[in-house]
Coordinates of C-alpha atoms in Angstrom, one line a residue:
M1 CA -109.5 149.3 134.0
P2 CA -107.4 148.9 136.8
K3 CA -104.2 146.8 136.3
I4 CA -103.4 144.1 138.5
L5 CA -99.6 142.7 138.5
I6 CA -98.8 139.2 139.7
V7 CA -95.5 138.8 140.6
G8 CA -94.5 134.9 140.4
G9 CA -96.3 132.2 139.1
G10 CA -96.1 129.6 141.9
Y11 CA -98.6 128.1 144.1
A12 CA -100.1 131.3 145.5
G13 CA -99.8 133.4 142.3
F14 CA -101.1 130.9 139.9
Y15 CA -104.3 130.3 142.4
T16 CA -104.6 134.1 142.6
A17 CA -104.7 134.7 138.9
W18 CA -106.9 131.3 138.3
K19 CA -109.5 132.4 141.0
L20 CA -109.6 136.1 139.5
E21 CA -110.6 134.7 136.4
K22 CA -113.5 132.9 137.9
W23 CA -114.6 135.9 140.1
L24 CA -113.8 139.0 138.3
R25 CA -116.6 140.3 136.2
S26 CA -115.8 141.0 132.4
G27 CA -114.0 144.6 132.2
E28 CA -113.6 144.8 136.0
A29 CA -109.7 144.5 136.0
E30 CA -106.8 143.7 133.4
V31 CA -104.8 140.9 135.2
T32 CA -100.9 140.1 134.1
I33 CA -98.7 137.6 135.8
V34 CA -94.9 137.5 135.3
D35 CA -92.7 134.3 136.1
P36 CA -89.3 133.2 134.4
L37 CA -91.0 129.7 134.0
P38 CA -94.0 129.3 132.0
Y39 CA -95.6 126.9 134.5
M40 CA -96.6 126.2 138.1
T41 CA -94.7 123.4 139.4
Y42 CA -96.6 121.0 142.4
Q43 CA -93.8 120.9 144.9
P44 CA -95.1 117.9 147.0
F45 CA -94.6 115.6 144.1
L46 CA -91.0 116.4 143.4
P47 CA -89.7 113.5 145.7
E48 CA -92.1 110.9 143.3
V49 CA -90.5 112.4 140.1
A50 CA -87.0 112.2 141.4
A51 CA -88.0 108.3 141.9
G52 CA -89.4 107.9 138.8
S53 CA -93.1 107.6 140.2
I54 CA -94.4 110.4 138.3
E55 CA -93.7 111.7 134.9
P56 CA -91.9 115.2 135.3
R57 CA -94.6 117.1 132.7
H58 CA -97.6 116.0 135.1
A59 CA -96.1 117.7 138.0
V60 CA -96.4 121.1 136.3
V61 CA -99.5 123.2 135.5
S62 CA -99.0 125.2 132.2
H63 CA -100.0 129.1 132.8
R64 CA -101.1 129.9 129.2
R65 CA -103.5 126.5 129.0
H66 CA -105.2 127.1 132.2
L67 CA -104.8 131.2 132.4
K68 CA -107.0 131.8 129.5
K69 CA -108.2 135.7 130.3
T70 CA -104.5 136.6 132.0
N71 CA -102.1 138.3 130.5
V72 CA -98.8 135.8 130.9
V73 CA -95.4 137.4 130.5
S74 CA -92.2 134.9 130.8
A75 CA -89.9 137.1 132.4
K76 CA -88.5 137.9 136.0
V77 CA -89.4 141.0 137.8
T78 CA -86.4 142.7 138.9
H79 CA -87.6 145.5 140.8
V80 CA -90.7 146.9 142.4
N81 CA -91.1 150.6 142.7
H82 CA -94.6 150.8 144.6
A83 CA -94.0 154.8 145.7
E84 CA -94.4 155.3 141.5
K85 CA -96.5 151.8 141.0
T86 CA -93.8 150.8 138.6
A87 CA -92.2 147.3 138.1
T88 CA -88.7 146.4 136.1
I89 CA -89.4 143.4 133.7
T90 CA -86.5 141.9 132.6
P91 CA -87.0 139.4 129.8
P92 CA -84.8 136.7 128.7
I93 CA -83.9 138.6 125.4
G94 CA -84.1 142.1 125.1
E95 CA -83.8 145.4 127.4
P96 CA -85.6 145.6 130.8
Y97 CA -88.7 148.0 130.6
E98 CA -91.0 149.4 133.0
F99 CA -94.6 148.0 133.7
T100 CA -96.9 150.5 135.3
Y101 CA -99.5 149.1 137.7
D102 CA -102.5 149.9 139.8
I103 CA -102.4 146.7 142.1
V104 CA -99.3 144.5 143.0
V105 CA -99.8 141.1 144.1
V106 CA -96.2 139.8 145.3
T107 CA -95.9 136.0 145.6
A108 CA -92.4 135.1 144.0
G109 CA -92.0 132.3 146.2
A110 CA -88.8 131.1 147.8
V111 CA -85.4 129.6 146.8
S112 CA -82.9 127.2 148.5
R113 CA -81.2 128.3 151.7
T114 CA -77.6 127.3 151.9
F115 CA -74.9 127.8 154.2
P116 CA -71.4 128.8 153.4
I117 CA -70.0 125.2 153.7
P118 CA -67.0 124.4 151.4
G119 CA -68.3 122.5 148.5
V120 CA -72.2 122.9 148.8
A121 CA -72.4 125.3 146.1
D122 CA -70.3 123.3 143.8
Q123 CA -71.4 119.8 144.5
A124 CA -75.0 119.8 145.9
I125 CA -78.4 120.2 144.1
G126 CA -81.6 121.4 145.6
L127 CA -85.3 120.4 145.4
K128 CA -87.5 123.4 144.6
T129 CA -87.8 122.8 140.8
I130 CA -88.7 120.4 138.5
E131 CA -85.5 120.4 136.9
E132 CA -84.0 119.3 139.8
A133 CA -85.8 116.3 140.3
V134 CA -85.4 115.2 136.9
A135 CA -81.7 115.6 137.3
I136 CA -81.8 113.9 140.5
R137 CA -83.3 110.8 139.0
D138 CA -81.1 110.8 135.7
R139 CA -78.0 111.0 138.2
V140 CA -79.1 107.7 140.4
L141 CA -79.8 106.1 136.9
T142 CA -76.6 107.2 135.4
N143 CA -74.6 106.2 138.6
F144 CA -76.1 102.7 138.4
D145 CA -75.0 101.9 135.0
Q146 CA -71.6 103.2 135.5
A147 CA -71.3 101.1 138.9
A148 CA -72.5 97.9 136.9
A149 CA -69.4 98.4 134.7
L150 CA -66.8 99.0 137.5
P151 CA -65.1 96.7 139.8
A152 CA -65.4 96.6 143.4
G153 CA -63.6 99.5 144.8
P154 CA -63.7 103.3 145.8
E155 CA -65.1 104.6 142.7
R156 CA -67.8 102.2 142.5
E157 CA -68.8 102.9 146.4
R158 CA -68.5 106.4 145.4
L159 CA -71.2 106.0 142.7
L160 CA -73.5 104.0 144.8
T161 CA -73.6 106.4 147.9
F162 CA -76.3 109.0 148.0
V163 CA -76.4 111.9 150.6
V164 CA -79.7 114.2 151.7
V165 CA -78.9 116.9 153.7
G166 CA -82.1 118.4 155.8
G167 CA -84.4 116.2 158.1
G168 CA -87.4 118.0 157.1
F169 CA -90.4 116.7 155.3
A170 CA -88.9 117.5 151.9
G171 CA -85.9 115.9 152.9
I172 CA -87.7 112.6 154.2
E173 CA -89.5 112.5 151.5
V174 CA -86.9 112.4 148.7
F175 CA -84.3 110.3 151.0
A176 CA -87.1 107.4 151.2
E177 CA -88.4 107.5 147.9
L178 CA -84.9 107.5 146.7
R179 CA -83.9 104.7 148.8
S180 CA -87.5 102.8 147.3
F181 CA -86.3 103.6 143.7
A182 CA -82.5 102.3 144.2
T183 CA -84.0 98.8 145.9
S184 CA -86.3 98.5 142.8
L185 CA -83.7 99.0 140.3
L186 CA -81.2 96.1 141.9
T187 CA -83.5 93.6 140.0
L188 CA -82.3 95.0 136.7
Y189 CA -78.6 95.5 137.7
P190 CA -77.3 91.9 139.3
E191 CA -73.9 93.1 139.1
I192 CA -74.9 95.4 142.1
S193 CA -76.0 93.8 145.8
F194 CA -78.1 95.7 147.9
E195 CA -75.4 96.1 150.5
E196 CA -73.2 98.2 148.2
T197 CA -76.0 100.9 148.0
N198 CA -75.3 103.3 150.8
F199 CA -78.0 106.5 151.8
H200 CA -77.2 109.0 154.6
L201 CA -79.4 111.6 155.8
I202 CA -77.6 114.6 157.5
E203 CA -79.7 116.5 160.3
A204 CA -78.2 119.3 162.3
M205 CA -81.2 118.8 164.9
G206 CA -81.8 115.8 167.2
R207 CA -85.1 114.7 165.3
I208 CA -86.9 115.0 162.0
M209 CA -90.0 115.9 160.8
P210 CA -91.2 118.1 163.4
E211 CA -94.7 118.7 161.8
V212 CA -95.6 114.9 163.3
S213 CA -95.1 113.5 166.9
L214 CA -91.8 112.6 168.2
K215 CA -93.0 108.6 168.3
T216 CA -94.1 108.7 164.6
S217 CA -90.7 110.3 163.8
L218 CA -89.0 107.4 165.5
W219 CA -91.0 105.2 163.8
V220 CA -89.8 106.6 160.4
I221 CA -86.1 106.1 161.6
D222 CA -86.7 102.7 162.1
N223 CA -88.4 101.7 159.0
L224 CA -85.8 103.8 157.1
A225 CA -83.1 101.8 159.1
G226 CA -84.4 98.6 158.4
R227 CA -84.3 99.3 154.6
G228 CA -80.7 100.1 155.0
A229 CA -80.7 104.1 155.1
Q230 CA -78.8 105.8 157.9
I231 CA -79.9 108.9 159.5
H232 CA -77.2 111.2 161.3
L233 CA -78.9 113.4 163.8
D234 CA -77.4 116.1 165.9
T235 CA -74.8 116.2 163.0
Q236 CA -73.5 118.9 160.7
L237 CA -72.3 118.7 157.4
T238 CA -68.5 120.5 157.6
S239 CA -67.3 120.1 154.1
A240 CA -68.3 118.7 150.7
V241 CA -65.3 119.5 148.4
D242 CA -65.0 117.5 145.3
G243 CA -68.0 115.1 146.8
K244 CA -65.6 114.1 150.2
I245 CA -68.4 114.3 152.7
E246 CA -67.3 115.4 156.2
L247 CA -69.5 115.4 159.2
S248 CA -68.9 117.1 162.5
T249 CA -68.7 113.9 164.1
G250 CA -65.4 112.9 162.6
E251 CA -67.1 110.3 160.0
T252 CA -65.8 110.9 156.3
F253 CA -67.2 109.0 152.9
E254 CA -67.5 110.1 149.3
T255 CA -70.3 110.6 147.1
D256 CA -71.7 111.7 143.6
L257 CA -75.0 113.1 144.7
I258 CA -75.6 115.5 147.5
V259 CA -79.5 116.7 147.6
W260 CA -80.3 120.2 149.7
T261 CA -83.1 120.2 151.6
A262 CA -82.1 122.3 154.6
G263 CA -84.4 125.3 154.4
V264 CA -85.9 127.9 152.3
M265 CA -85.9 131.5 152.3
A266 CA -87.7 134.2 150.7
N267 CA -86.8 135.0 146.7
P268 CA -84.4 137.6 147.3
T269 CA -84.7 138.9 143.5
I270 CA -87.8 140.5 145.1
V271 CA -87.4 141.3 148.6
R272 CA -84.0 142.9 148.0
H273 CA -85.2 145.0 145.3
T274 CA -88.6 146.9 146.3
D275 CA -89.6 149.7 148.6
L276 CA -92.1 147.8 150.1
P277 CA -91.6 146.6 154.1
I278 CA -89.6 143.6 154.8
E279 CA -89.4 142.0 158.2
E280 CA -86.8 140.7 160.2
R281 CA -85.9 137.4 158.5
G282 CA -86.2 139.0 155.0
R283 CA -89.6 138.0 154.2
L284 CA -92.3 140.5 152.6
Q285 CA -94.4 142.0 156.0
V286 CA -98.1 140.9 155.5
R287 CA -101.1 141.2 157.4
A288 CA -103.5 138.5 158.2
D289 CA -106.0 139.6 155.4
L290 CA -103.0 139.5 152.9
R291 CA -102.8 143.2 152.5
V292 CA -99.1 143.9 152.7
G293 CA -98.5 146.1 156.0
T294 CA -98.8 145.8 159.7
E295 CA -102.0 146.1 162.2
D296 CA -101.3 149.6 162.2
D297 CA -100.0 150.4 158.8
I298 CA -101.5 149.5 155.4
I299 CA -99.8 149.5 152.0
T300 CA -102.4 150.3 149.8
D301 CA -103.1 148.5 146.5
A302 CA -100.2 145.9 147.7
W303 CA -100.7 142.5 148.3
G304 CA -98.7 139.1 149.4
A305 CA -98.7 135.6 149.7
G306 CA -97.1 132.4 149.8
D307 CA -93.5 131.4 151.0
V308 CA -92.4 135.1 150.0
S309 CA -94.5 136.4 152.6
C310 CA -94.7 136.5 156.6
V311 CA -98.4 136.2 157.2
P312 CA -99.5 135.7 160.7
D313 CA -101.1 132.5 161.9
L314 CA -104.2 133.2 163.5
S315 CA -104.3 129.3 164.5
G316 CA -101.5 129.5 166.9
G317 CA -100.1 126.5 165.2
G318 CA -97.2 128.6 163.2
V319 CA -93.5 129.1 164.1
G320 CA -93.2 132.3 166.0
G321 CA -96.4 133.0 165.4
N322 CA -96.4 133.1 161.6
C323 CA -97.4 130.8 158.8
V324 CA -94.7 128.1 158.0
P325 CA -93.6 128.1 154.2
N326 CA -95.6 125.1 152.7
A327 CA -98.1 124.4 150.0
Q328 CA -101.2 124.2 152.1
H329 CA -100.6 127.8 153.2
A330 CA -99.6 128.9 149.8
V331 CA -102.7 127.4 147.8
R332 CA -105.1 128.7 150.4
Q333 CA -103.6 132.0 150.6
G334 CA -103.6 132.5 146.9
K335 CA -107.3 131.4 146.8
L336 CA -108.4 134.0 149.6
L337 CA -106.1 136.7 148.2
A338 CA -108.3 136.9 145.0
K339 CA -111.3 137.0 147.1
N340 CA -110.3 139.6 149.3
L341 CA -108.7 141.5 146.2
V342 CA -112.4 141.5 144.4
A343 CA -113.9 142.4 147.5
V344 CA -111.7 145.5 147.9
L345 CA -112.5 146.6 144.1
R346 CA -115.8 146.5 144.9
G347 CA -115.9 148.5 148.1
E348 CA -116.3 145.3 150.6
E349 CA -113.7 144.6 153.3
P350 CA -111.2 141.7 153.3
V351 CA -111.3 138.7 155.5
Q352 CA -108.5 137.3 157.7
Y353 CA -106.6 134.2 156.8
L354 CA -107.3 131.5 159.4
H355 CA -106.2 127.9 158.4
K356 CA -105.9 125.3 161.2
N357 CA -103.6 122.3 159.9
L358 CA -105.7 119.5 159.8
G359 CA -102.5 116.9 159.7
A360 CA -99.7 116.0 157.7
V361 CA -98.9 113.2 155.5
A362 CA -95.7 111.9 153.6
G363 CA -94.8 109.2 151.4
L364 CA -91.9 107.2 152.2
G365 CA -91.7 105.0 149.0
I366 CA -93.9 102.5 147.3
G367 CA -96.4 101.2 149.9
V368 CA -95.1 103.2 153.0
G369 CA -96.4 106.6 154.3
V370 CA -97.1 108.6 157.6
F371 CA -100.3 110.3 158.6
Q372 CA -100.4 112.7 161.5
S373 CA -103.5 114.8 163.0
G374 CA -103.4 115.6 166.5
N375 CA -102.7 112.2 168.4
L376 CA -103.8 110.1 165.4
A377 CA -101.4 108.5 163.8
I378 CA -101.5 106.0 160.5
K379 CA -98.5 104.3 159.5
G380 CA -97.5 102.0 156.4
M381 CA -100.0 101.1 153.5
P382 CA -103.0 102.9 154.3
A383 CA -101.0 106.6 155.0
W384 CA -99.6 105.8 151.9
F385 CA -102.8 105.8 150.1
A386 CA -103.7 108.9 152.0
H387 CA -101.0 110.7 150.9
R388 CA -101.5 110.0 147.2
G389 CA -105.2 110.5 147.3
Y390 CA -104.6 113.9 149.2
H391 CA -102.2 115.4 146.6
G392 CA -103.9 113.7 143.5
L393 CA -106.9 115.9 144.5
A394 CA -104.9 118.8 145.6
M395 CA -103.3 119.2 142.1
P396 CA -105.3 122.0 140.2
S397 CA -107.3 121.3 137.2
W398 CA -108.9 118.0 136.2
E399 CA -106.5 117.7 133.4
R400 CA -103.4 117.4 135.6
K401 CA -105.2 115.0 138.1
L402 CA -105.8 112.4 135.7
R403 CA -102.5 112.4 134.0
V404 CA -100.9 112.0 137.5
V405 CA -103.3 109.4 138.5
W406 CA -103.1 107.2 135.1
G407 CA -99.3 107.6 135.6
W408 CA -99.8 106.0 139.1
V409 CA -102.2 103.2 137.3
N410 CA -99.9 102.6 134.6
N411 CA -97.0 101.9 137.2
V412 CA -99.1 99.4 139.0
F413 CA -99.1 97.0 135.7
L414 CA -95.8 98.4 134.0
G415 CA -93.5 99.5 136.6
R416 CA -91.5 102.7 136.6
D417 CA -89.9 103.9 133.9
V418 CA -86.0 103.6 134.4
V419 CA -84.4 105.6 131.6
S420 CA -82.0 108.3 132.3
L421 CA -82.0 111.3 130.0
S422 CA -79.3 112.9 131.2
A423 CA -77.7 113.4 127.7
T424 CA -80.6 116.3 127.3
E425 CA -78.3 118.6 129.2
N426 CA -76.4 118.8 126.3
P427 CA -78.3 117.5 123.1
R428 CA -76.2 118.7 120.5
A429 CA -73.4 116.6 121.7
V430 CA -73.6 113.7 119.1
F431 CA -74.6 116.0 116.5
E432 CA -71.9 118.3 116.9
E433 CA -69.3 115.2 117.1
F434 CA -70.2 114.0 113.5
A435 CA -71.3 117.1 111.6
S436 CA -69.4 118.0 108.4
R437 CA -67.8 121.4 108.7
P438 CA -66.5 123.5 105.8
K439 CA -62.5 123.0 105.3
P440 CA -60.6 125.7 106.5
P441 CA -58.9 128.0 103.6
A442 CA -55.3 127.1 102.6
P443 CA -52.8 129.3 104.1
A444 CA -51.7 131.7 101.4
A445 CA -48.1 130.9 100.2
A446 CA -45.2 133.4 101.6
P447 CA -43.3 135.0 98.5
V448 CA -40.0 133.1 97.9
A449 CA -37.1 135.2 98.4
P450 CA -34.4 135.0 95.7
A451 CA -31.7 132.5 96.6
A452 CA -28.5 134.4 96.9
K453 CA -25.8 133.6 94.1
A454 CA -22.7 132.0 95.1
P455 CA -19.4 134.1 94.2
T456 CA -17.9 133.0 91.0
A457 CA -14.1 132.6 90.6
P458 CA -12.8 135.7 88.4
R459 CA -12.3 134.6 84.4
A460 CA -8.7 134.6 83.3
P461 CA -8.4 137.5 80.5
R462 CA -9.0 136.1 77.0
A463 CA -6.4 136.6 74.2
P464 CA -7.4 139.0 71.8
R465 CA -8.7 137.5 68.6
K466 CA -6.5 138.1 65.4
P467 CA -8.3 140.2 63.2
T468 CA -8.4 138.6 59.5
V469 CA -6.8 140.4 56.5
K470 CA -10.4 141.0 55.0
A471 CA -12.0 142.3 58.4
A472 CA -9.0 144.8 58.7
A473 CA -9.8 146.0 55.1
A474 CA -13.3 146.5 55.8
D475 CA -12.8 148.4 58.8
A476 CA -10.3 150.7 56.9
A477 CA -12.5 151.4 54.6
A478 CA -15.6 152.1 56.8
G479 CA -13.0 154.5 58.6
T480 CA -13.7 152.5 61.9
T481 CA -10.1 151.2 62.1
K482 CA -9.1 151.1 65.9
A483 CA -5.5 152.3 67.1
P484 CA -3.7 149.2 66.6
T485 CA -2.2 147.7 69.8
T486 CA 1.8 146.7 70.1
A487 CA 0.5 143.3 69.6
N488 CA -1.2 143.7 66.4
A489 CA 0.7 146.3 64.7
P490 CA 2.3 144.5 62.0
V491 CA -1.1 142.9 61.0
A492 CA -2.5 146.2 60.6
E493 CA 0.3 147.8 58.6
K494 CA 0.4 144.8 56.3
A495 CA -3.3 145.0 55.9
S496 CA -3.1 148.8 55.1
A497 CA -0.5 148.2 52.5
E498 CA -2.8 145.9 51.0
A499 CA -5.6 148.1 50.8
S500 CA -3.7 150.6 49.1
A501 CA -2.2 148.5 46.6
S502 CA -5.6 147.3 45.4
K503 CA -6.9 150.5 44.9

């Protein structure tokens, strides 16, 4: 069987594998999907996850649960050598290894694109993953807890100031959702007033949400201004060192949360490590039929879709003639890619991707939204229902749809869950603090050096002991009589005379 390798399990990769399982005949091909994460993230729900309106696990789709015929590998593809049809797979544990394929599908997605602004890399957080959305939610809740225990002052103001950089759909949605979230929290924090919460959105262009009409975008600005949120247009962030925001207008303030949504770029792990053609903006060059290549040159057995790819927009509505990187295109391209791939395997011709955008819909917090389709614009509660209805149906699999919709229903009666789980970032902290540890062995005693003896005074010479007559006689008999000294000569002579007499 031909071996199909899908690089990336996001929108386009997941839908490609999902539809291949449906359309491939038994034994027609073997499909392997490789992604460092074991799930697909439904990114349009990330703003609501950040605002506590959706349970984080409900906004992701498990690969292994829903891809039952596909080989799922939780690892990174770090190099694609299409000339030899091999890919380097780097698992989280173990050594990298080579994977040989017959057909490659590159759907590696995109990552946040930043600029070398001082402090951004150290202080900001993106909004491309479920983990980032959860961290934003926990930071807002933690800041409210800390601010409620502080007196009015600079530190309290810093904790209650929130900044979003980027005025596209993702930026406006998370900005509005966080404003709605913070307002709902005030009933639980009587120590904090509405006026103490500060929300700033920074946009370098002269307008927000280019996907909708200017009139609609101005309505969004007015709506957010009435809710206590400030939007800085024609303004650039010049510094964010240690959370101190400096704007090109000269305005400065401090914050504890900076959310970066100012653009995306194709996943550099793939586009910088492959021999497949890359276009000038750093994306995989893909034809309208989703095969890699140009109109005049086709790279055989190589396909691409989603945010990592530059796909021509035949509808004429794209930027620069190409499809913009968003969920609408990624989902539809993934479905068509699977259909075209099966067609080519069976000797049929692929069809070109053509999708005319039917409109744009955005949620701006509970009960507020906007919908734009051509000249038709809907605002407020009806647009909010349209937003939830569209994305609720677009969520893949009925199992996921039911979880999301059931969560929304619960929130109507129970409200949003407002418990911060930021402690999960270091789950062993409490255990480590109180865990018993073996006592360290006592250090070996050092050998004690002998103490130096104090010098003693020289003894006075002892006077010689006078031998008795009996001792002298015994010595004489044994023949050990020592030569008498001058001092005891008379005694010795007397003892010798007595000895002779006794004999």
